[in-house]
Short mmCIF file of C-alpha atoms and ligand atoms in Angstrom, two decimals:
data_model
loop_
_atom_site.label_atom_id
_atom_site.label_comp_id
_atom_site.label_asym_id
_atom_site.label_seq_id
_atom_site.Cartn_x
_atom_site.Cartn_y
_atom_site.Cartn_z
CA MET A 234 50.20 19.01 39.07
CA LEU A 235 51.56 19.04 34.88
CA LYS A 236 54.88 18.60 35.16
CA LYS A 237 56.64 20.95 31.93
CA LYS A 238 57.54 19.10 29.27
CA ASP A 239 57.51 19.36 25.40
CA ARG A 240 55.93 16.47 24.51
CA TYR A 241 53.22 14.63 26.32
CA VAL A 242 51.91 11.08 26.76
CA VAL A 243 48.23 11.25 26.41
CA ALA A 244 45.82 8.19 26.70
CA VAL A 245 42.35 7.75 25.98
CA VAL A 246 39.95 5.66 28.03
CA GLY A 247 37.15 4.90 25.79
CA ALA A 248 38.16 4.97 22.20
CA THR A 249 36.26 3.35 20.88
CA GLY A 250 32.82 5.52 21.92
CA ALA A 251 31.31 8.50 20.26
CA VAL A 252 33.25 11.11 22.86
CA GLY A 253 36.63 8.77 22.75
CA ASN A 254 36.57 8.36 18.75
CA GLU A 255 36.13 12.69 18.79
CA MET A 256 39.17 13.20 21.26
CA VAL A 257 41.42 11.31 19.00
CA SER A 258 40.21 13.65 16.37
CA VAL A 259 40.26 16.93 18.11
CA LEU A 260 43.70 15.70 19.40
CA GLU A 261 44.91 15.45 15.88
CA GLU A 262 43.30 18.42 14.51
CA ARG A 263 44.78 21.04 17.11
CA HIS A 264 48.33 19.61 16.80
CA PHE A 265 48.54 18.29 20.72
CA PRO A 266 52.29 18.22 21.35
CA PHE A 267 52.95 13.90 21.98
CA GLU A 268 55.23 12.12 22.49
CA LYS A 269 52.88 9.12 22.44
CA LEU A 270 48.79 8.26 22.12
CA ARG A 271 47.62 5.46 24.01
CA LEU A 272 44.10 4.10 23.27
CA PHE A 273 42.19 1.99 25.58
CA ALA A 274 38.87 0.41 25.86
CA SER A 275 37.17 -3.08 27.07
CA GLU A 276 38.65 -6.37 25.94
CA ARG A 277 35.89 -6.39 23.08
CA SER A 278 37.90 -3.79 21.17
CA GLU A 279 41.37 -5.29 22.12
CA GLY A 280 43.56 -5.15 19.11
CA LYS A 281 41.36 -2.66 17.12
CA ILE A 282 43.31 0.21 15.03
CA ILE A 283 42.26 3.53 15.17
CA ASN A 284 43.88 6.25 12.65
CA PHE A 285 46.17 8.95 14.18
CA HIS A 286 48.21 11.16 12.44
CA ASN A 287 48.34 8.70 9.67
CA LYS A 288 49.06 5.74 11.49
CA GLY A 289 47.63 2.85 13.34
CA VAL A 290 47.37 3.23 17.17
CA THR A 291 46.27 -0.37 18.81
CA VAL A 292 43.96 0.13 21.62
CA GLU A 293 44.53 -1.75 24.41
CA ILE A 294 42.73 -3.60 27.17
CA LEU A 295 41.71 -0.82 30.61
CA THR A 296 43.24 -2.21 33.44
CA GLU A 297 44.63 -0.63 36.56
CA LYS A 298 48.40 -0.40 35.61
CA VAL A 299 48.11 0.83 32.53
CA PHE A 300 48.83 4.64 33.61
CA GLU A 301 52.54 4.23 34.50
CA GLY A 302 54.44 6.99 32.19
CA VAL A 303 51.29 8.80 31.14
CA ASP A 304 51.02 12.50 31.52
CA ILE A 305 47.34 12.87 30.84
CA ALA A 306 44.12 10.68 30.50
CA LEU A 307 41.39 11.99 29.08
CA PHE A 308 38.21 9.38 29.91
CA SER A 309 35.26 8.77 28.18
CA ALA A 310 34.23 5.40 29.44
CA GLY A 311 31.49 5.79 31.93
CA GLY A 312 30.79 6.75 35.22
CA GLU A 313 31.60 3.25 36.82
CA ARG A 314 34.97 2.91 34.62
CA SER A 315 35.75 6.68 35.54
CA LEU A 316 35.29 6.12 39.71
CA HIS A 317 37.44 3.22 39.66
CA TYR A 318 40.61 4.07 37.40
CA ALA A 319 40.57 7.71 37.77
CA PRO A 320 42.21 8.00 41.10
CA ILE A 321 44.63 5.28 40.15
CA ALA A 322 45.41 7.15 37.43
CA ALA A 323 46.20 9.71 39.63
CA LYS A 324 48.25 8.01 42.14
CA ALA A 325 50.19 7.09 39.21
CA GLY A 326 51.06 10.91 38.73
CA CYS A 327 48.51 11.08 35.81
CA VAL A 328 46.38 14.08 35.24
CA VAL A 329 43.01 13.01 34.40
CA ILE A 330 39.98 14.93 32.75
CA ASP A 331 37.08 13.08 33.31
CA ASN A 332 33.93 13.10 30.99
CA SER A 333 31.50 11.11 32.88
CA SER A 334 29.46 12.07 35.72
CA ALA A 335 31.00 10.98 38.46
CA TRP A 336 33.00 13.39 39.66
CA ARG A 337 31.27 17.00 38.78
CA MET A 338 29.78 17.49 41.88
CA ASP A 339 33.23 16.67 44.25
CA PRO A 340 33.85 19.56 46.05
CA ALA A 341 37.96 18.50 45.91
CA VAL A 342 37.90 17.78 41.98
CA PRO A 343 37.20 21.09 39.64
CA LEU A 344 34.84 21.06 36.67
CA VAL A 345 35.77 23.47 34.20
CA VAL A 346 34.99 25.19 30.90
CA PRO A 347 38.30 27.39 29.55
CA GLU A 348 35.91 29.98 28.53
CA VAL A 349 34.31 30.73 32.01
CA ASN A 350 36.46 29.12 35.02
CA PRO A 351 40.23 28.49 33.79
CA GLN A 352 41.28 29.82 37.14
CA ASP A 353 39.71 26.76 39.23
CA LEU A 354 42.34 24.40 37.17
CA LYS A 355 44.99 25.84 39.99
CA TRP A 356 43.57 23.79 42.60
CA HIS A 357 43.14 20.25 40.66
CA LYS A 358 44.53 17.15 42.58
CA GLY A 359 44.96 14.87 39.26
CA ILE A 360 41.43 14.81 38.36
CA ILE A 361 39.04 17.80 36.43
CA ALA A 362 35.91 17.18 35.74
CA ASN A 363 34.45 17.88 32.32
CA PRO A 364 30.82 19.20 32.78
CA ASN A 365 27.59 17.97 30.93
CA CYS A 366 27.34 18.86 27.69
CA SER A 367 24.13 20.44 27.77
CA THR A 368 25.69 22.76 30.60
CA ILE A 369 29.00 23.36 29.04
CA GLN A 370 27.47 25.02 26.06
CA MET A 371 24.76 26.98 28.15
CA VAL A 372 27.87 28.12 30.42
CA VAL A 373 29.81 29.50 27.54
CA VAL A 374 27.14 31.93 26.39
CA LEU A 375 25.47 32.62 30.12
CA LYS A 376 29.02 33.85 31.54
CA PRO A 377 29.31 36.67 29.30
CA ILE A 378 25.61 37.48 30.00
CA HIS A 379 25.96 37.17 33.36
CA ASP A 380 29.24 39.60 33.46
CA ALA A 381 27.46 42.09 32.03
CA ALA A 382 23.61 42.14 33.68
CA LYS A 383 24.13 39.60 36.37
CA ILE A 384 21.58 36.25 35.86
CA ARG A 385 19.12 35.72 38.35
CA ARG A 386 17.37 33.01 37.01
CA VAL A 387 17.46 30.45 34.13
CA VAL A 388 14.92 28.39 32.31
CA VAL A 389 16.38 25.88 29.38
CA THR A 390 14.80 23.31 27.39
CA THR A 391 17.30 21.05 25.71
CA PHE A 392 16.82 19.25 22.51
CA GLN A 393 19.77 16.35 22.62
CA SER A 394 20.84 14.48 20.21
CA VAL A 395 21.31 10.28 20.77
CA SER A 396 25.19 11.05 20.16
CA GLY A 397 25.20 12.08 23.87
CA THR A 398 24.10 8.90 24.54
CA GLY A 399 26.67 7.29 22.77
CA LYS A 400 27.63 5.39 19.95
CA LYS A 401 24.71 2.43 20.58
CA ALA A 402 22.29 4.88 20.66
CA MET A 403 23.24 6.61 17.75
CA ASP A 404 23.03 2.54 15.77
CA GLU A 405 19.74 2.28 17.26
CA LEU A 406 18.23 5.94 15.91
CA PHE A 407 19.79 4.98 11.98
CA HIS A 408 18.15 1.17 12.06
CA GLN A 409 14.79 2.76 13.77
CA THR A 410 14.71 5.07 11.06
CA ALA A 411 15.25 2.41 8.25
CA ASP A 412 12.75 0.34 9.82
CA ILE A 413 9.74 2.68 10.16
CA LEU A 414 10.53 3.68 6.70
CA ASN A 415 10.28 -0.06 5.27
CA PHE A 416 6.96 -0.77 7.47
CA ARG A 417 9.35 -3.06 9.36
CA ASP A 418 8.17 -3.83 13.46
CA ILE A 419 10.73 -1.71 15.99
CA LYS A 420 11.73 -3.00 19.29
CA PRO A 421 13.18 0.01 21.28
CA VAL A 422 17.07 -1.10 23.19
CA VAL A 423 18.48 1.84 24.29
CA TYR A 424 15.74 4.19 25.13
CA PRO A 425 12.17 3.32 26.38
CA HIS A 426 10.26 3.73 23.48
CA GLN A 427 10.98 5.10 19.77
CA ILE A 428 13.19 7.35 19.24
CA ALA A 429 13.13 7.86 15.81
CA PHE A 430 10.11 10.11 14.72
CA ASN A 431 9.88 10.99 17.92
CA CYS A 432 10.96 13.36 21.01
CA LEU A 433 11.53 11.88 24.48
CA PRO A 434 10.92 14.33 27.44
CA HIS A 435 13.37 11.88 29.90
CA ILE A 436 17.07 12.06 29.63
CA ASP A 437 19.06 9.62 32.17
CA LYS A 438 17.09 8.95 35.41
CA PHE A 439 13.91 10.31 37.01
CA MET A 440 14.57 11.20 40.35
CA GLU A 441 12.06 11.37 43.92
CA ASP A 442 10.93 15.09 42.61
CA GLY A 443 10.78 13.80 39.10
CA TYR A 444 13.31 15.59 37.90
CA THR A 445 15.69 13.83 35.33
CA LYS A 446 19.16 13.66 36.97
CA GLU A 447 20.16 15.39 33.83
CA GLU A 448 18.13 18.21 34.51
CA ILE A 449 19.51 18.38 38.20
CA LYS A 450 23.09 17.91 36.36
CA MET A 451 22.42 21.03 34.66
CA VAL A 452 20.99 22.72 37.74
CA ASN A 453 23.92 22.05 40.08
CA GLU A 454 26.85 21.95 37.17
CA THR A 455 26.11 25.44 35.76
CA LYS A 456 26.27 26.71 39.74
CA LYS A 457 29.38 25.49 40.23
CA ILE A 458 31.09 26.41 37.05
CA MET A 459 29.72 30.39 37.18
CA GLY A 460 31.23 30.25 40.67
CA ASP A 461 27.52 31.51 41.45
CA GLY A 462 25.48 29.53 43.72
CA SER A 463 22.38 32.30 43.50
CA ILE A 464 21.46 31.89 39.77
CA LYS A 465 18.19 30.00 39.82
CA VAL A 466 17.95 27.51 37.22
CA THR A 467 15.19 25.22 36.84
CA ALA A 468 15.89 23.11 33.13
CA THR A 469 13.80 20.21 31.11
CA THR A 470 15.77 18.23 28.93
CA VAL A 471 14.63 16.35 25.91
CA ARG A 472 16.04 13.75 23.49
CA VAL A 473 15.81 14.42 20.01
CA PRO A 474 15.96 12.12 16.89
CA VAL A 475 19.10 14.13 15.92
CA PHE A 476 22.23 12.39 15.48
CA ARG A 477 24.45 15.38 16.22
CA GLY A 478 24.27 18.57 17.84
CA HIS A 479 22.18 19.72 21.12
CA ALA A 480 20.19 22.69 20.91
CA GLU A 481 18.58 24.73 23.79
CA SER A 482 15.76 27.17 24.56
CA ILE A 483 16.80 29.66 27.28
CA ASN A 484 15.10 32.21 29.01
CA ILE A 485 17.07 34.58 31.02
CA GLU A 486 16.17 37.03 33.76
CA THR A 487 18.64 39.77 34.51
CA ALA A 488 19.12 41.99 37.73
CA LYS A 489 20.09 44.62 35.31
CA LYS A 490 18.30 45.43 32.14
CA ILE A 491 20.38 44.24 29.07
CA THR A 492 19.02 44.75 25.47
CA PRO A 493 18.56 42.14 23.29
CA ASN A 494 21.25 44.03 21.18
CA GLU A 495 23.34 44.39 23.97
CA VAL A 496 23.71 40.92 24.34
CA ARG A 497 24.55 40.35 20.82
CA ALA A 498 27.34 43.25 21.32
CA VAL A 499 28.51 41.23 24.64
CA LEU A 500 28.31 37.38 22.91
CA SER A 501 29.82 38.95 19.39
CA LYS A 502 32.95 39.18 21.68
CA ALA A 503 32.91 36.35 23.95
CA PRO A 504 35.40 33.55 22.77
CA GLY A 505 33.84 30.33 21.81
CA VAL A 506 30.34 31.77 20.49
CA ILE A 507 29.32 32.70 17.49
CA VAL A 508 26.34 35.30 17.18
CA TYR A 509 23.72 33.77 14.23
CA ASP A 510 21.10 35.87 14.58
CA ALA A 511 19.12 37.49 11.36
CA PRO A 512 15.86 35.61 11.39
CA GLU A 513 14.53 37.86 8.17
CA LYS A 514 17.52 35.51 6.23
CA ASN A 515 16.10 32.41 7.96
CA VAL A 516 19.53 32.34 9.87
CA TYR A 517 19.74 31.09 13.47
CA PRO A 518 21.51 27.98 14.76
CA LEU A 519 20.75 24.37 13.79
CA GLN A 520 22.20 21.37 14.62
CA THR A 521 23.38 20.45 11.03
CA LEU A 522 24.89 23.72 10.90
CA THR A 523 27.35 23.38 14.36
CA ALA A 524 28.13 19.46 13.73
CA GLY A 525 31.79 19.58 13.20
CA LYS A 526 32.36 23.21 14.64
CA ASP A 527 34.12 24.51 17.78
CA GLU A 528 31.76 27.20 18.65
CA VAL A 529 28.63 28.05 20.68
CA TYR A 530 26.09 29.55 18.10
CA VAL A 531 23.71 32.02 19.97
CA GLY A 532 20.40 33.14 17.37
CA ARG A 533 16.84 34.29 18.11
CA VAL A 534 17.64 37.20 20.43
CA ARG A 535 14.81 38.05 21.84
CA GLU A 536 13.73 40.54 25.01
CA ASP A 537 10.62 38.64 27.08
CA ASN A 538 8.51 41.75 28.24
CA THR A 539 6.58 39.42 30.83
CA VAL A 540 9.60 39.73 33.23
CA GLU A 541 10.87 42.86 33.90
CA ASN A 542 14.24 42.08 32.77
CA GLY A 543 14.07 39.08 30.59
CA ILE A 544 15.73 37.63 27.36
CA ASN A 545 15.14 34.42 24.71
CA ILE A 546 17.99 33.02 23.10
CA TRP A 547 18.39 29.79 20.98
CA ILE A 548 21.50 28.16 20.76
CA ALA A 549 22.92 25.07 19.20
CA ALA A 550 26.65 23.49 19.67
CA ASP A 551 28.13 20.38 18.89
CA ASN A 552 27.84 18.02 22.00
CA LEU A 553 31.00 15.55 21.08
CA ARG A 554 32.73 18.40 20.41
CA LYS A 555 32.36 21.39 22.74
CA GLY A 556 29.99 19.55 24.55
CA ALA A 557 32.79 16.87 25.05
CA ALA A 558 36.19 15.85 23.59
CA LEU A 559 37.20 19.60 22.60
CA ASN A 560 36.47 20.71 25.98
CA ALA A 561 38.48 17.98 27.80
CA VAL A 562 41.24 18.81 24.83
CA GLN A 563 40.99 22.69 25.81
CA ILE A 564 41.43 21.86 29.48
CA ALA A 565 44.56 19.95 28.73
CA GLU A 566 46.07 22.91 26.48
CA GLU A 567 45.02 24.94 29.43
CA LEU A 568 47.00 22.77 32.12
CA ILE A 569 50.40 22.59 29.44
CA LYS A 570 50.13 26.67 29.46
CA MET A 571 50.03 26.68 33.32
CA ALA A 572 52.89 23.85 33.56
P1 A2P B 854 34.28 -0.97 23.87
O1 A2P B 854 34.29 -0.15 22.93
O2 A2P B 854 35.22 -2.10 24.01
O3 A2P B 854 32.65 -0.84 24.29
P2 A2P B 854 29.99 4.85 24.11
O4 A2P B 854 29.86 6.04 25.64
O5 A2P B 854 29.81 5.77 22.74
O6 A2P B 854 29.03 3.67 24.24
O7 A2P B 854 31.47 3.99 24.51
C1 A2P B 854 31.68 3.87 25.81
C2 A2P B 854 33.51 4.03 25.70
O8 A2P B 854 33.77 3.16 27.01
C3 A2P B 854 33.58 2.88 24.72
O9 A2P B 854 35.38 2.93 24.26
C4 A2P B 854 33.66 1.47 25.60
O10 A2P B 854 34.62 0.26 25.06
C5 A2P B 854 34.61 1.79 26.50
N1 A2P B 854 34.11 1.07 27.94
C6 A2P B 854 32.82 0.50 27.97
N2 A2P B 854 33.32 -0.15 29.35
C7 A2P B 854 34.27 -0.40 29.29
C8 A2P B 854 35.36 -1.33 30.36
N3 A2P B 854 34.38 -2.42 31.34
N4 A2P B 854 36.63 -1.27 30.13
C9 A2P B 854 37.28 -0.08 29.55
N5 A2P B 854 36.65 0.44 28.70
C10 A2P B 854 35.07 0.44 28.42
#
């Protein structure tokens, strides 16, 4: 449990990565109560300087000994590092908020989106999991609809940016785009196929049943966060040549009838959601709009009249912020409120 203090020692593990970098920015913007910020990465990054509140913070090598005296550690350095170091950090008295998928489905680890299930923070034992980026933005929108009309089934297709894969993938999209426009040959490295000017229906590994791990994460994590195993979810996850921001097309079937106007009304009062829905003026959520923003944008709200109680929506959010860094920092802020 986090002890009540005026100021906290906070660590970012994986500080040089796409999400880690965003974590540092979000901590700075939200005026997190700091005693000290410590930044960790691999030996490749030792000595790098990262700017924080107009001062340079030096990146240190991650080792088993670094967690002594750290109150809160935000991890985003890949699943292997999380599996190994999170229990070591928790044992040293630090509360870990882990952005990888390593601990998400562990029944002893809460999986939290503060707008949806902050109550689950009460039972953590030192490790709290930050959900998958596509799942976070979806459940922020599903929860108010579920409370109003009880969701029975969700069919989601995602349009996920390359920053969800990490910094190397962002570089790959950048260089491939430039190479193709300059008639140079390309050689995909991060993805199995060309990502520039292309969409890949393939995120994470394929499982035996033909679904990808990303799709299975969306199914299982939604049930755990919403605290309702009866919600049926099926997903198709697609990587698109966008640097930042994930969009999702979501079809929702509810037990109780809910009209598009009622959906807009419910969502306009929901925390962390902006209803952005005036198609006659070309107003609908876009990844370019949500880059750098905190909220999940919802638009294209329509009735699906092929089923008894159906709704179609289109959502977009910044995967590095609400989908990762911001959600992790919001969890830390909730912990401080509860301390
Ligand atoms: P480094 O930059 O030193 O490789 P991304 O997901 O954007 O690729 O970022 C991954 C983050 O995880 C980076 O900060 C990276 O540090 C860090 N990381 C990768 N491997 C290790 C490791 N063995 N020990 C500590 N940090 C690591």
